[in-house]
Tab-separated table of C-alpha atoms in Angstrom:
chain	number	residue	atom	x	y	z
A	1	MET	CA	36.293	84.460	194.973
A	2	PHE	CA	37.789	87.448	196.800
A	3	PRO	CA	36.022	88.988	199.804
A	4	LYS	CA	34.136	92.214	199.147
A	5	PHE	CA	36.379	95.239	198.589
A	6	ASP	CA	35.424	98.910	198.557
A	7	TRP	CA	38.568	100.243	196.869
A	8	LEU	CA	40.588	98.882	193.945
A	9	LEU	CA	44.007	100.475	193.383
A	10	PHE	CA	45.271	99.493	189.938
A	11	ASP	CA	48.812	99.677	188.686
A	12	LEU	CA	48.908	100.844	185.066
A	13	ASP	CA	51.806	99.364	183.088
A	14	ASN	CA	51.639	95.634	182.379
A	15	THR	CA	48.498	95.448	184.515
A	16	LEU	CA	45.959	97.438	182.500
A	17	VAL	CA	48.194	98.551	179.619
A	18	ASP	CA	50.771	96.447	177.782
A	19	PHE	CA	53.825	98.613	178.365
A	20	ASN	CA	56.250	95.903	177.230
A	21	SER	CA	54.854	95.943	173.693
A	22	SER	CA	54.838	99.748	173.512
A	23	SER	CA	58.352	100.008	174.932
A	24	LYS	CA	59.837	97.484	172.527
A	25	GLU	CA	58.189	99.129	169.524
A	26	ALA	CA	59.465	102.563	170.580
A	27	PHE	CA	62.972	101.248	171.256
A	28	VAL	CA	63.221	99.548	167.858
A	29	GLN	CA	62.010	102.663	166.028
A	30	VAL	CA	64.477	104.934	167.838
A	31	MET	CA	67.437	102.604	167.348
A	32	THR	CA	66.584	102.015	163.685
A	33	HIS	CA	66.494	105.786	163.153
A	34	LEU	CA	69.999	105.881	164.655
A	35	GLY	CA	71.120	103.392	162.027
A	36	VAL	CA	71.344	100.418	164.382
A	37	GLU	CA	70.760	97.118	162.588
A	38	ASP	CA	68.688	94.344	164.198
A	39	ALA	CA	67.602	96.732	166.936
A	40	SER	CA	65.167	94.216	168.421
A	41	VAL	CA	68.136	92.009	169.395
A	42	LEU	CA	69.368	94.784	171.690
A	43	TYR	CA	66.034	95.343	173.411
A	44	PRO	CA	66.584	92.739	176.185
A	45	ILE	CA	69.767	94.602	177.175
A	46	PHE	CA	67.923	97.917	177.404
A	47	ASN	CA	64.969	96.326	179.174
A	48	LYS	CA	67.181	94.816	181.864
A	49	ILE	CA	69.006	98.111	182.444
A	50	ASN	CA	65.705	100.002	182.481
A	51	HIS	CA	64.312	97.681	185.167
A	52	GLN	CA	67.476	98.081	187.237
A	53	CYS	CA	67.156	101.864	187.054
A	54	TRP	CA	63.482	101.685	188.020
A	55	ASP	CA	64.451	99.492	190.995
A	56	GLU	CA	66.778	102.299	192.092
A	57	ARG	CA	64.022	104.883	191.608
A	58	GLU	CA	61.529	102.823	193.607
A	59	ALA	CA	64.086	102.480	196.398
A	60	GLY	CA	64.444	106.270	196.429
A	61	LEU	CA	68.078	106.124	195.290
A	62	ILE	CA	67.668	108.217	192.136
A	63	SER	CA	65.157	110.782	190.891
A	64	HIS	CA	62.917	110.498	187.847
A	65	THR	CA	65.148	112.989	186.043
A	66	GLU	CA	68.249	110.918	186.799
A	67	LEU	CA	66.472	107.755	185.655
A	68	LYS	CA	65.699	109.214	182.215
A	69	ASN	CA	69.392	109.871	181.604
A	70	LYS	CA	71.014	106.961	183.436
A	71	ARG	CA	69.220	104.115	181.660
A	72	TRP	CA	70.378	105.330	178.255
A	73	VAL	CA	73.929	106.127	179.396
A	74	LEU	CA	74.294	102.567	180.700
A	75	PHE	CA	72.678	101.054	177.636
A	76	PHE	CA	74.859	103.007	175.211
A	77	GLU	CA	77.946	101.911	177.139
A	78	ALA	CA	76.837	98.269	176.999
A	79	ALA	CA	75.899	98.402	173.301
A	80	LYS	CA	78.835	100.630	172.303
A	81	ILE	CA	76.561	103.227	170.715
A	82	LYS	CA	77.288	106.953	170.607
A	83	ALA	CA	74.187	109.117	171.046
A	84	ASP	CA	72.763	111.800	173.318
A	85	PRO	CA	70.846	110.084	176.156
A	86	LEU	CA	68.279	112.800	176.813
A	87	SER	CA	67.553	113.352	173.119
A	88	ILE	CA	67.016	109.620	172.616
A	89	ASN	CA	64.863	109.453	175.743
A	90	GLU	CA	62.651	112.209	174.351
A	91	SER	CA	62.227	110.372	171.037
A	92	TYR	CA	61.454	107.136	172.896
A	93	PHE	CA	58.816	108.931	174.986
A	94	GLU	CA	57.183	110.540	171.964
A	95	ILE	CA	56.604	107.134	170.366
A	96	ILE	CA	55.364	105.513	173.584
A	97	LYS	CA	52.792	108.292	174.012
A	98	THR	CA	51.187	107.387	170.708
A	99	ASN	CA	50.990	103.579	170.924
A	100	PRO	CA	49.284	102.450	174.158
A	101	VAL	CA	47.757	98.959	174.006
A	102	TRP	CA	45.237	97.490	176.442
A	103	MET	CA	46.097	94.261	178.218
A	104	ASP	CA	43.689	91.480	177.233
A	105	ASP	CA	40.179	92.104	178.654
A	106	ALA	CA	41.326	95.132	180.678
A	107	GLU	CA	38.844	97.631	179.271
A	108	ARG	CA	36.031	95.112	179.581
A	109	LEU	CA	36.901	94.706	183.262
A	110	LEU	CA	36.894	98.464	183.869
A	111	ILE	CA	33.452	98.732	182.305
A	112	ALA	CA	32.227	95.863	184.516
A	113	ILE	CA	33.532	97.351	187.784
A	114	GLN	CA	32.250	100.872	187.181
A	115	ASN	CA	29.893	101.981	189.969
A	116	LYS	CA	30.678	98.796	191.932
A	117	PHE	CA	34.000	99.904	193.473
A	118	ASN	CA	35.986	103.056	194.132
A	119	ASN	CA	38.907	102.888	191.708
A	120	LEU	CA	42.292	104.608	191.485
A	121	ILE	CA	45.207	104.287	189.080
A	122	ILE	CA	48.485	104.175	191.026
A	123	THR	CA	51.503	104.232	188.737
A	124	ASN	CA	55.249	104.606	189.005
A	125	GLY	CA	55.889	106.619	185.905
A	126	LEU	CA	56.503	109.967	184.333
A	127	SER	CA	53.570	112.311	183.906
A	128	GLU	CA	54.716	113.355	180.433
A	129	VAL	CA	54.271	109.727	179.319
A	130	GLN	CA	51.450	108.414	181.487
A	131	ASN	CA	48.953	111.245	181.042
A	132	PRO	CA	48.901	111.183	177.211
A	133	ARG	CA	48.511	107.389	177.187
A	134	ILE	CA	45.675	107.486	179.717
A	135	LYS	CA	43.996	110.191	177.643
A	136	LYS	CA	44.469	108.320	174.360
A	137	LEU	CA	42.781	105.213	175.788
A	138	ASP	CA	40.082	107.359	177.473
A	139	MET	CA	40.788	105.559	180.757
A	140	ALA	CA	40.263	108.335	183.295
A	141	LYS	CA	36.469	108.005	183.141
A	142	TYR	CA	36.742	104.648	184.921
A	143	PHE	CA	38.651	106.053	187.910
A	144	GLY	CA	38.163	108.476	190.750
A	145	GLY	CA	41.759	109.611	190.436
A	146	VAL	CA	45.140	108.983	188.850
A	147	ILE	CA	48.243	109.021	191.058
A	148	ILE	CA	51.558	109.271	189.190
A	149	SER	CA	54.800	108.984	191.142
A	150	ASP	CA	56.485	111.709	189.118
A	151	GLU	CA	53.789	114.191	190.145
A	152	ILE	CA	53.929	113.527	193.885
A	153	GLY	CA	57.690	113.054	194.299
A	154	THR	CA	57.597	109.539	195.699
A	155	ALA	CA	57.150	106.078	194.205
A	156	LYS	CA	55.774	102.662	195.134
A	157	PRO	CA	56.683	100.877	197.418
A	158	GLN	CA	57.484	103.931	199.566
A	159	LYS	CA	55.087	104.543	202.452
A	160	GLN	CA	54.710	108.165	201.381
A	161	PHE	CA	53.214	107.045	198.065
A	162	PHE	CA	50.501	104.990	199.756
A	163	SER	CA	49.929	107.706	202.348
A	164	HIS	CA	49.127	110.033	199.466
A	165	CYS	CA	46.657	107.466	198.112
A	166	ALA	CA	45.043	107.188	201.549
A	167	SER	CA	44.687	110.961	201.785
A	168	LEU	CA	42.449	110.887	198.701
A	169	MET	CA	40.282	108.035	199.913
A	170	GLY	CA	38.594	109.545	202.965
A	171	GLU	CA	37.495	107.014	205.566
A	172	PHE	CA	38.193	103.407	204.690
A	173	ASP	CA	38.986	99.991	206.141
A	174	ASN	CA	42.457	98.682	205.198
A	175	ASP	CA	40.955	95.229	204.719
A	176	LYS	CA	38.586	96.666	202.122
A	177	VAL	CA	41.371	98.055	199.900
A	178	LEU	CA	42.929	95.858	197.205
A	179	VAL	CA	46.139	96.826	195.388
A	180	ILE	CA	46.392	95.116	191.979
A	181	GLY	CA	49.698	95.127	190.124
A	182	ASP	CA	52.294	93.119	188.257
A	183	THR	CA	55.377	94.066	190.266
A	184	LEU	CA	56.124	92.346	193.556
A	185	LYS	CA	58.793	94.811	194.667
A	186	SER	CA	56.626	97.907	194.228
A	187	ASP	CA	52.895	97.173	194.025
A	188	ILE	CA	52.730	94.171	196.333
A	189	LYS	CA	55.476	95.139	198.784
A	190	GLY	CA	54.118	98.658	199.149
A	191	GLY	CA	50.527	97.540	199.529
A	192	ASN	CA	51.425	94.856	202.063
A	193	GLU	CA	53.524	97.193	204.190
A	194	PHE	CA	50.770	99.813	204.250
A	195	GLY	CA	48.281	97.225	205.475
A	196	PHE	CA	46.231	96.872	202.309
A	197	ARG	CA	45.295	93.596	200.640
A	198	THR	CA	47.267	92.813	197.489
A	199	CYS	CA	46.736	90.894	194.267
A	200	TRP	CA	49.723	90.017	192.101
A	201	TYR	CA	48.760	90.207	188.437
A	202	ASN	CA	51.240	87.604	187.224
A	203	TYR	CA	50.416	87.682	183.509
A	204	TYR	CA	53.787	86.219	182.512
A	205	LYS	CA	53.524	83.444	185.138
A	206	LYS	CA	56.848	84.327	186.745
A	207	GLU	CA	58.188	82.431	189.711
A	208	ASN	CA	58.075	84.393	192.947
A	209	ASP	CA	61.684	84.216	194.112
A	210	THR	CA	61.268	86.984	196.691
A	211	ASP	CA	60.105	87.011	200.306
A	212	ILE	CA	57.124	89.166	199.267
A	213	THR	CA	53.814	87.332	199.552
A	214	PRO	CA	50.671	88.686	197.889
A	215	HIS	CA	47.303	87.897	199.412
A	216	TYR	CA	46.028	86.771	196.015
A	217	GLU	CA	47.465	85.940	192.598
A	218	VAL	CA	45.869	85.871	189.132
A	219	ASN	CA	47.465	85.555	185.707
A	220	ASN	CA	44.735	86.978	183.497
A	221	ILE	CA	42.143	89.748	183.675
A	222	LYS	CA	39.270	87.329	183.216
A	223	SER	CA	40.232	85.525	186.427
A	224	LEU	CA	40.479	88.867	188.222
A	225	GLY	CA	36.964	89.784	187.104
A	226	VAL	CA	35.582	86.438	188.260
A	227	ASN	CA	37.261	86.773	191.662
A	228	LEU	CA	35.927	90.323	192.048
A	229	GLY	CA	32.436	88.962	191.350
A	230	VAL	CA	31.726	91.089	188.268
A	231	TRP	CA	31.772	88.233	185.708
């Protein structure tokens, strides 16, 4: 079981909400509308490029606006498809807004931790996508605040992102703050470097081939709830 924490800082995508499922569904719909056959076969190519672009955004190398265009430009080049990147990005976003899916047991956990911890959502994402999904799942009621990188101009793992979180938390002990997320290079790296405790939500049971070491690791929400002492 974890020690007692006062603050839980939750990543959103692939921690509380199954972004992979929503993204793939949106991609297939958009590509099919373009007349692309077997669109699902191309999704791994887009997904890899998308992650590479997000790595650049999280390193502060490109802006959110540049990311929206660049990932599609690179994908269209790789797949030899002719289409307008920003128009396709908008269509992709519109579908993602409408199809958020909870990760297994995530809502049950949020109900269980209510009034037991101070909770924040901390997400690297675009406000035009994240806010409608949070609203559709009625998630905000479980949290004291929602911090979206697009809205504050900096992203995890940057120190400025976590400084913004700290500014909303009042007085706190670093040892009493737990960052929970699925991405080592943003959630865990950023939390570690800021002096918080970190929990890697390794749902897909990936091998950690980085030099980033989380304080804790779980691979399902049920285990997280048990370790937090709420189940």
